[in-house]
Amino acid sequence: MDGLEKRVKHLEDDVQGIKTDLAVIKSNYATCEDIQREIGGIRTDLQREAGGIREDLQREMGCVNANIEKMGRTMIMWTVGSVLATCTFIFGVVRFLS
C-alpha cells in the first residue's frame, strides 16, 4: 500500500502543477473578442495614418505643380529672350556687312 500512496501523492503533485500551468495559460491567451478589438484599433490607426499621408501627398503635389508651372514660365521667358537676342545679333551682323 505504501507504493500506491506514493504514486497517488505523485499524481496529486502532477495535477497541481497542471492546474497551475493551465491557470497561467488561461491568463495569457487572447479571446476572439480581444483579437477583434485589437484589429479594430489597428484598422483605425491605419486609416488615420493613410489620411495623414494622403494630405501630405496632396500638399506636396500642389508644390510640385507650382514648381513645374514656374519652370515652364521660366523656360518660355529664356527661349523668347534667346530668340530675340539671336535675331538682334543676326540683324546687326547683316547690317554691318552691308
mmCIF file of N, CA and C in Angstrom:
data_model
loop_
_atom_site.group_PDB
_atom_site.id
_atom_site.type_symbol
_atom_site.label_atom_id
_atom_site.label_comp_id
_atom_site.label_asym_id
_atom_site.label_seq_id
_atom_site.Cartn_x
_atom_site.Cartn_y
_atom_site.Cartn_z
ATOM 1 N N MET A 1 0.813 -1.190 0.000
ATOM 2 C CA MET A 1 0.000 0.000 0.000
ATOM 3 C C MET A 1 0.856 1.253 0.000
ATOM 4 N N ASP A 2 2.044 1.144 0.581
ATOM 5 C CA ASP A 2 2.931 2.293 0.680
ATOM 6 C C ASP A 2 3.317 2.799 -0.715
ATOM 7 N N GLY A 3 3.549 1.898 -1.661
ATOM 8 C CA GLY A 3 3.894 2.279 -3.039
ATOM 9 C C GLY A 3 2.736 2.978 -3.729
ATOM 10 N N LEU A 4 1.514 2.512 -3.436
ATOM 11 C CA LEU A 4 0.328 3.114 -4.033
ATOM 12 C C LEU A 4 0.135 4.529 -3.529
ATOM 13 N N GLU A 5 0.382 4.742 -2.242
ATOM 14 C CA GLU A 5 0.236 6.087 -1.675
ATOM 15 C C GLU A 5 1.261 7.040 -2.285
ATOM 16 N N LYS A 6 2.469 6.554 -2.531
ATOM 17 C CA LYS A 6 3.491 7.393 -3.168
ATOM 18 C C LYS A 6 3.072 7.771 -4.585
ATOM 19 N N ARG A 7 2.512 6.805 -5.296
ATOM 20 C CA ARG A 7 2.071 7.075 -6.664
ATOM 21 C C ARG A 7 0.928 8.079 -6.678
ATOM 22 N N VAL A 8 -0.024 7.924 -5.733
ATOM 23 C CA VAL A 8 -1.151 8.861 -5.648
ATOM 24 C C VAL A 8 -0.644 10.252 -5.298
ATOM 25 N N LYS A 9 0.292 10.330 -4.357
ATOM 26 C CA LYS A 9 0.867 11.618 -3.963
ATOM 27 C C LYS A 9 1.566 12.263 -5.161
ATOM 28 N N HIS A 10 2.298 11.434 -5.908
ATOM 29 C CA HIS A 10 2.992 11.941 -7.096
ATOM 30 C C HIS A 10 1.978 12.456 -8.125
ATOM 31 N N LEU A 11 0.880 11.720 -8.327
ATOM 32 C CA LEU A 11 -0.166 12.152 -9.259
ATOM 33 C C LEU A 11 -0.830 13.439 -8.783
ATOM 34 N N GLU A 12 -1.068 13.554 -7.475
ATOM 35 C CA GLU A 12 -1.669 14.779 -6.939
ATOM 36 C C GLU A 12 -0.745 15.977 -7.182
ATOM 37 N N ASP A 13 0.544 15.786 -6.985
ATOM 38 C CA ASP A 13 1.504 16.864 -7.242
ATOM 39 C C ASP A 13 1.506 17.247 -8.726
ATOM 40 N N ASP A 14 1.451 16.225 -9.578
ATOM 41 C CA ASP A 14 1.414 16.490 -11.020
ATOM 42 C C ASP A 14 0.148 17.246 -11.407
ATOM 43 N N VAL A 15 -0.996 16.849 -10.841
ATOM 44 C CA VAL A 15 -2.266 17.523 -11.134
ATOM 45 C C VAL A 15 -2.205 18.973 -10.671
ATOM 46 N N GLN A 16 -1.617 19.214 -9.504
ATOM 47 C CA GLN A 16 -1.487 20.587 -9.006
ATOM 48 C C GLN A 16 -0.622 21.416 -9.960
ATOM 49 N N GLY A 17 0.462 20.833 -10.452
ATOM 50 C CA GLY A 17 1.324 21.526 -11.421
ATOM 51 C C GLY A 17 0.583 21.816 -12.717
ATOM 52 N N ILE A 18 -0.217 20.852 -13.147
ATOM 53 C CA ILE A 18 -1.010 21.035 -14.367
ATOM 54 C C ILE A 18 -2.022 22.158 -14.167
ATOM 55 N N LYS A 19 -2.664 22.211 -12.997
ATOM 56 C CA LYS A 19 -3.624 23.281 -12.709
ATOM 57 C C LYS A 19 -2.944 24.646 -12.747
ATOM 58 N N THR A 20 -1.756 24.714 -12.170
ATOM 59 C CA THR A 20 -1.009 25.978 -12.168
ATOM 60 C C THR A 20 -0.651 26.390 -13.594
ATOM 61 N N ASP A 21 -0.152 25.440 -14.375
ATOM 62 C CA ASP A 21 0.205 25.729 -15.767
ATOM 63 C C ASP A 21 -1.018 26.171 -16.564
ATOM 64 N N LEU A 22 -2.156 25.506 -16.335
ATOM 65 C CA LEU A 22 -3.389 25.850 -17.035
ATOM 66 C C LEU A 22 -3.860 27.250 -16.657
ATOM 67 N N ALA A 23 -3.731 27.610 -15.392
ATOM 68 C CA ALA A 23 -4.122 28.956 -14.959
ATOM 69 C C ALA A 23 -3.252 30.014 -15.635
ATOM 70 N N VAL A 24 -1.957 29.740 -15.752
ATOM 71 C CA VAL A 24 -1.050 30.682 -16.432
ATOM 72 C C VAL A 24 -1.422 30.799 -17.900
ATOM 73 N N ILE A 25 -1.701 29.678 -18.538
ATOM 74 C CA ILE A 25 -2.076 29.691 -19.958
ATOM 75 C C ILE A 25 -3.364 30.480 -20.153
ATOM 76 N N LYS A 26 -4.367 30.250 -19.307
ATOM 77 C CA LYS A 26 -5.637 30.970 -19.426
ATOM 78 C C LYS A 26 -5.464 32.466 -19.231
ATOM 79 N N SER A 27 -4.562 32.853 -18.345
ATOM 80 C CA SER A 27 -4.381 34.285 -18.096
ATOM 81 C C SER A 27 -3.647 34.968 -19.243
ATOM 82 N N ASN A 28 -2.938 34.207 -20.071
ATOM 83 C CA ASN A 28 -2.144 34.799 -21.147
ATOM 84 C C ASN A 28 -2.781 34.696 -22.528
ATOM 85 N N TYR A 29 -3.783 33.867 -22.713
ATOM 86 C CA TYR A 29 -4.329 33.712 -24.051
ATOM 87 C C TYR A 29 -5.328 34.822 -24.354
ATOM 88 N N ALA A 30 -5.505 35.105 -25.646
ATOM 89 C CA ALA A 30 -6.415 36.159 -26.086
ATOM 90 C C ALA A 30 -7.697 35.516 -26.596
ATOM 91 N N THR A 31 -8.799 36.131 -26.267
ATOM 92 C CA THR A 31 -10.080 35.645 -26.765
ATOM 93 C C THR A 31 -10.325 36.230 -28.151
ATOM 94 N N CYS A 32 -11.335 35.719 -28.802
ATOM 95 C CA CYS A 32 -11.697 36.210 -30.130
ATOM 96 C C CYS A 32 -12.072 37.694 -30.050
ATOM 97 N N GLU A 33 -12.761 38.076 -28.985
ATOM 98 C CA GLU A 33 -13.147 39.480 -28.810
ATOM 99 C C GLU A 33 -11.912 40.363 -28.628
ATOM 100 N N ASP A 34 -10.925 39.860 -27.885
ATOM 101 C CA ASP A 34 -9.679 40.623 -27.709
ATOM 102 C C ASP A 34 -8.997 40.863 -29.052
ATOM 103 N N ILE A 35 -8.946 39.832 -29.864
ATOM 104 C CA ILE A 35 -8.300 39.947 -31.171
ATOM 105 C C ILE A 35 -9.078 40.901 -32.066
ATOM 106 N N GLN A 36 -10.408 40.798 -32.067
ATOM 107 C CA GLN A 36 -11.221 41.696 -32.886
ATOM 108 C C GLN A 36 -11.063 43.142 -32.436
ATOM 109 N N ARG A 37 -11.005 43.363 -31.142
ATOM 110 C CA ARG A 37 -10.826 44.714 -30.611
ATOM 111 C C ARG A 37 -9.462 45.269 -31.032
ATOM 112 N N GLU A 38 -8.446 44.428 -30.960
ATOM 113 C CA GLU A 38 -7.093 44.859 -31.357
ATOM 114 C C GLU A 38 -7.039 45.156 -32.850
ATOM 115 N N ILE A 39 -7.667 44.312 -33.654
ATOM 116 C CA ILE A 39 -7.704 44.538 -35.101
ATOM 117 C C ILE A 39 -8.440 45.835 -35.406
ATOM 118 N N GLY A 40 -9.546 46.090 -34.700
ATOM 119 C CA GLY A 40 -10.276 47.347 -34.898
ATOM 120 C C GLY A 40 -9.414 48.553 -34.578
ATOM 121 N N GLY A 41 -8.643 48.464 -33.500
ATOM 122 C CA GLY A 41 -7.742 49.565 -33.145
ATOM 123 C C GLY A 41 -6.667 49.777 -34.190
ATOM 124 N N ILE A 42 -6.110 48.687 -34.680
ATOM 125 C CA ILE A 42 -5.077 48.784 -35.720
ATOM 126 C C ILE A 42 -5.673 49.364 -36.992
ATOM 127 N N ARG A 43 -6.877 48.936 -37.334
ATOM 128 C CA ARG A 43 -7.538 49.443 -38.542
ATOM 129 C C ARG A 43 -7.768 50.951 -38.430
ATOM 130 N N THR A 44 -8.203 51.404 -37.258
ATOM 131 C CA THR A 44 -8.410 52.837 -37.039
ATOM 132 C C THR A 44 -7.096 53.596 -37.168
ATOM 133 N N ASP A 45 -6.039 53.059 -36.580
ATOM 134 C CA ASP A 45 -4.722 53.707 -36.683
ATOM 135 C C ASP A 45 -4.259 53.785 -38.131
ATOM 136 N N LEU A 46 -4.456 52.706 -38.883
ATOM 137 C CA LEU A 46 -4.045 52.693 -40.287
ATOM 138 C C LEU A 46 -4.832 53.707 -41.108
ATOM 139 N N GLN A 47 -6.136 53.813 -40.846
ATOM 140 C CA GLN A 47 -6.944 54.785 -41.577
ATOM 141 C C GLN A 47 -6.495 56.206 -41.267
ATOM 142 N N ARG A 48 -6.172 56.469 -40.014
ATOM 143 C CA ARG A 48 -5.703 57.797 -39.628
ATOM 144 C C ARG A 48 -4.368 58.099 -40.311
ATOM 145 N N GLU A 49 -3.461 57.119 -40.308
ATOM 146 C CA GLU A 49 -2.160 57.307 -40.958
ATOM 147 C C GLU A 49 -2.322 57.502 -42.465
ATOM 148 N N ALA A 50 -3.201 56.714 -43.085
ATOM 149 C CA ALA A 50 -3.420 56.846 -44.529
ATOM 150 C C ALA A 50 -3.983 58.222 -44.852
ATOM 151 N N GLY A 51 -4.888 58.722 -44.013
ATOM 152 C CA GLY A 51 -5.430 60.067 -44.225
ATOM 153 C C GLY A 51 -4.344 61.120 -44.119
ATOM 154 N N GLY A 52 -3.459 60.975 -43.144
ATOM 155 C CA GLY A 52 -2.353 61.923 -42.987
ATOM 156 C C GLY A 52 -1.407 61.873 -44.171
ATOM 157 N N ILE A 53 -1.114 60.668 -44.640
ATOM 158 C CA ILE A 53 -0.232 60.518 -45.803
ATOM 159 C C ILE A 53 -0.885 61.121 -47.034
ATOM 160 N N ARG A 54 -2.192 60.911 -47.186
ATOM 161 C CA ARG A 54 -2.918 61.452 -48.333
ATOM 162 C C ARG A 54 -2.856 62.980 -48.326
ATOM 163 N N GLU A 55 -3.045 63.590 -47.154
ATOM 164 C CA GLU A 55 -2.974 65.050 -47.053
ATOM 165 C C GLU A 55 -1.572 65.550 -47.377
ATOM 166 N N ASP A 56 -0.557 64.869 -46.844
ATOM 167 C CA ASP A 56 0.827 65.260 -47.138
ATOM 168 C C ASP A 56 1.118 65.150 -48.630
ATOM 169 N N LEU A 57 0.641 64.078 -49.244
ATOM 170 C CA LEU A 57 0.869 63.866 -50.666
ATOM 171 C C LEU A 57 0.190 64.948 -51.498
ATOM 172 N N GLN A 58 -1.042 65.311 -51.141
ATOM 173 C CA GLN A 58 -1.738 66.363 -51.872
ATOM 174 C C GLN A 58 -1.014 67.695 -51.734
ATOM 175 N N ARG A 59 -0.525 67.981 -50.549
ATOM 176 C CA ARG A 59 0.213 69.223 -50.326
ATOM 177 C C ARG A 59 1.493 69.236 -51.164
ATOM 178 N N GLU A 60 2.216 68.125 -51.164
ATOM 179 C CA GLU A 60 3.451 68.037 -51.951
ATOM 180 C C GLU A 60 3.163 68.117 -53.447
ATOM 181 N N MET A 61 2.082 67.492 -53.892
ATOM 182 C CA MET A 61 1.717 67.563 -55.308
ATOM 183 C C MET A 61 1.401 68.998 -55.707
ATOM 184 N N GLY A 62 0.753 69.745 -54.824
ATOM 185 C CA GLY A 62 0.483 71.156 -55.098
ATOM 186 C C GLY A 62 1.777 71.935 -55.263
ATOM 187 N N CYS A 63 2.754 71.670 -54.408
ATOM 188 C CA CYS A 63 4.062 72.343 -54.516
ATOM 189 C C CYS A 63 4.769 71.953 -55.807
ATOM 190 N N VAL A 64 4.712 70.675 -56.159
ATOM 191 C CA VAL A 64 5.357 70.212 -57.392
ATOM 192 C C VAL A 64 4.697 70.853 -58.603
ATOM 193 N N ASN A 65 3.364 70.912 -58.618
ATOM 194 C CA ASN A 65 2.660 71.536 -59.736
ATOM 195 C C ASN A 65 3.026 73.007 -59.861
ATOM 196 N N ALA A 66 3.123 73.700 -58.737
ATOM 197 C CA ALA A 66 3.508 75.114 -58.764
ATOM 198 C C ALA A 66 4.925 75.269 -59.306
ATOM 199 N N ASN A 67 5.830 74.390 -58.891
ATOM 200 C CA ASN A 67 7.209 74.459 -59.390
ATOM 201 C C ASN A 67 7.289 74.163 -60.883
ATOM 202 N N ILE A 68 6.514 73.203 -61.347
ATOM 203 C CA ILE A 68 6.501 72.878 -62.779
ATOM 204 C C ILE A 68 5.985 74.068 -63.574
ATOM 205 N N GLU A 69 4.924 74.690 -63.089
ATOM 206 C CA GLU A 69 4.369 75.858 -63.776
ATOM 207 C C GLU A 69 5.394 76.991 -63.814
ATOM 208 N N LYS A 70 6.072 77.207 -62.705
ATOM 209 C CA LYS A 70 7.094 78.255 -62.640
ATOM 210 C C LYS A 70 8.235 77.950 -63.609
ATOM 211 N N MET A 71 8.669 76.707 -63.665
ATOM 212 C CA MET A 71 9.749 76.326 -64.573
ATOM 213 C C MET A 71 9.325 76.492 -66.030
ATOM 214 N N GLY A 72 8.071 76.187 -66.336
ATOM 215 C CA GLY A 72 7.567 76.371 -67.702
ATOM 216 C C GLY A 72 7.626 77.833 -68.106
ATOM 217 N N ARG A 73 7.194 78.721 -67.207
ATOM 218 C CA ARG A 73 7.249 80.159 -67.500
ATOM 219 C C ARG A 73 8.687 80.611 -67.681
ATOM 220 N N THR A 74 9.581 80.107 -66.839
ATOM 221 C CA THR A 74 10.995 80.482 -66.937
ATOM 222 C C THR A 74 11.588 80.012 -68.259
ATOM 223 N N MET A 75 11.259 78.793 -68.678
ATOM 224 C CA MET A 75 11.779 78.274 -69.949
ATOM 225 C C MET A 75 11.276 79.098 -71.125
ATOM 226 N N ILE A 76 10.000 79.459 -71.109
ATOM 227 C CA ILE A 76 9.443 80.282 -72.188
ATOM 228 C C ILE A 76 10.143 81.633 -72.221
ATOM 229 N N MET A 77 10.340 82.232 -71.058
ATOM 230 C CA MET A 77 10.989 83.534 -70.980
ATOM 231 C C MET A 77 12.412 83.459 -71.548
ATOM 232 N N TRP A 78 13.162 82.444 -71.170
ATOM 233 C CA TRP A 78 14.529 82.315 -71.669
ATOM 234 C C TRP A 78 14.552 82.007 -73.164
ATOM 235 N N THR A 79 13.626 81.200 -73.636
ATOM 236 C CA THR A 79 13.573 80.878 -75.065
ATOM 237 C C THR A 79 13.282 82.127 -75.882
ATOM 238 N N VAL A 80 12.282 82.887 -75.468
ATOM 239 C CA VAL A 80 11.935 84.125 -76.180
ATOM 240 C C VAL A 80 13.105 85.097 -76.130
ATOM 241 N N GLY A 81 13.721 85.224 -74.964
ATOM 242 C CA GLY A 81 14.877 86.118 -74.840
ATOM 243 C C GLY A 81 16.026 85.691 -75.732
ATOM 244 N N SER A 82 16.284 84.384 -75.797
ATOM 245 C CA SER A 82 17.371 83.875 -76.645
ATOM 246 C C SER A 82 17.075 84.106 -78.118
ATOM 247 N N VAL A 83 15.837 83.881 -78.525
ATOM 248 C CA VAL A 83 15.454 84.107 -79.924
ATOM 249 C C VAL A 83 15.613 85.580 -80.270
ATOM 250 N N LEU A 84 15.142 86.478 -79.397
ATOM 251 C CA LEU A 84 15.277 87.915 -79.657
ATOM 252 C C LEU A 84 16.745 88.324 -79.720
ATOM 253 N N ALA A 85 17.568 87.805 -78.812
ATOM 254 C CA ALA A 85 18.993 88.144 -78.825
ATOM 255 C C ALA A 85 19.659 87.632 -80.094
ATOM 256 N N THR A 86 19.315 86.419 -80.517
ATOM 257 C CA THR A 86 19.886 85.857 -81.740
ATOM 258 C C THR A 86 19.464 86.670 -82.954
ATOM 259 N N CYS A 87 18.179 87.024 -83.018
ATOM 260 C CA CYS A 87 17.686 87.841 -84.136
ATOM 261 C C CYS A 87 18.392 89.196 -84.167
ATOM 262 N N THR A 88 18.550 89.803 -83.008
ATOM 263 C CA THR A 88 19.226 91.101 -82.931
ATOM 264 C C THR A 88 20.672 90.968 -83.379
ATOM 265 N N PHE A 89 21.349 89.912 -82.952
ATOM 266 C CA PHE A 89 22.736 89.690 -83.341
ATOM 267 C C PHE A 89 22.843 89.501 -84.852
ATOM 268 N N ILE A 90 21.972 88.657 -85.415
ATOM 269 C CA ILE A 90 21.997 88.402 -86.861
ATOM 270 C C ILE A 90 21.687 89.687 -87.622
ATOM 271 N N PHE A 91 20.685 90.432 -87.155
ATOM 272 C CA PHE A 91 20.336 91.701 -87.799
ATOM 273 C C PHE A 91 21.529 92.652 -87.764
ATOM 274 N N GLY A 92 22.235 92.718 -86.640
ATOM 275 C CA GLY A 92 23.420 93.581 -86.532
ATOM 276 C C GLY A 92 24.533 93.138 -87.456
ATOM 277 N N VAL A 93 24.781 91.832 -87.574
ATOM 278 C CA VAL A 93 25.824 91.321 -88.461
ATOM 279 C C VAL A 93 25.479 91.632 -89.906
ATOM 280 N N VAL A 94 24.230 91.396 -90.294
ATOM 281 C CA VAL A 94 23.797 91.668 -91.670
ATOM 282 C C VAL A 94 23.935 93.158 -91.966
ATOM 283 N N ARG A 95 23.545 93.997 -91.051
ATOM 284 C CA ARG A 95 23.613 95.448 -91.247
ATOM 285 C C ARG A 95 25.078 95.903 -91.328
ATOM 286 N N PHE A 96 25.922 95.291 -90.510
ATOM 287 C CA PHE A 96 27.333 95.654 -90.509
ATOM 288 C C PHE A 96 28.003 95.244 -91.824
ATOM 289 N N LEU A 97 27.603 94.081 -92.359
ATOM 290 C CA LEU A 97 28.217 93.576 -93.579
ATOM 291 C C LEU A 97 27.707 94.278 -94.832
ATOM 292 N N SER A 98 26.560 94.911 -94.754
ATOM 293 C CA SER A 98 26.028 95.532 -95.962
ATOM 294 C C SER A 98 26.370 96.971 -96.117
#
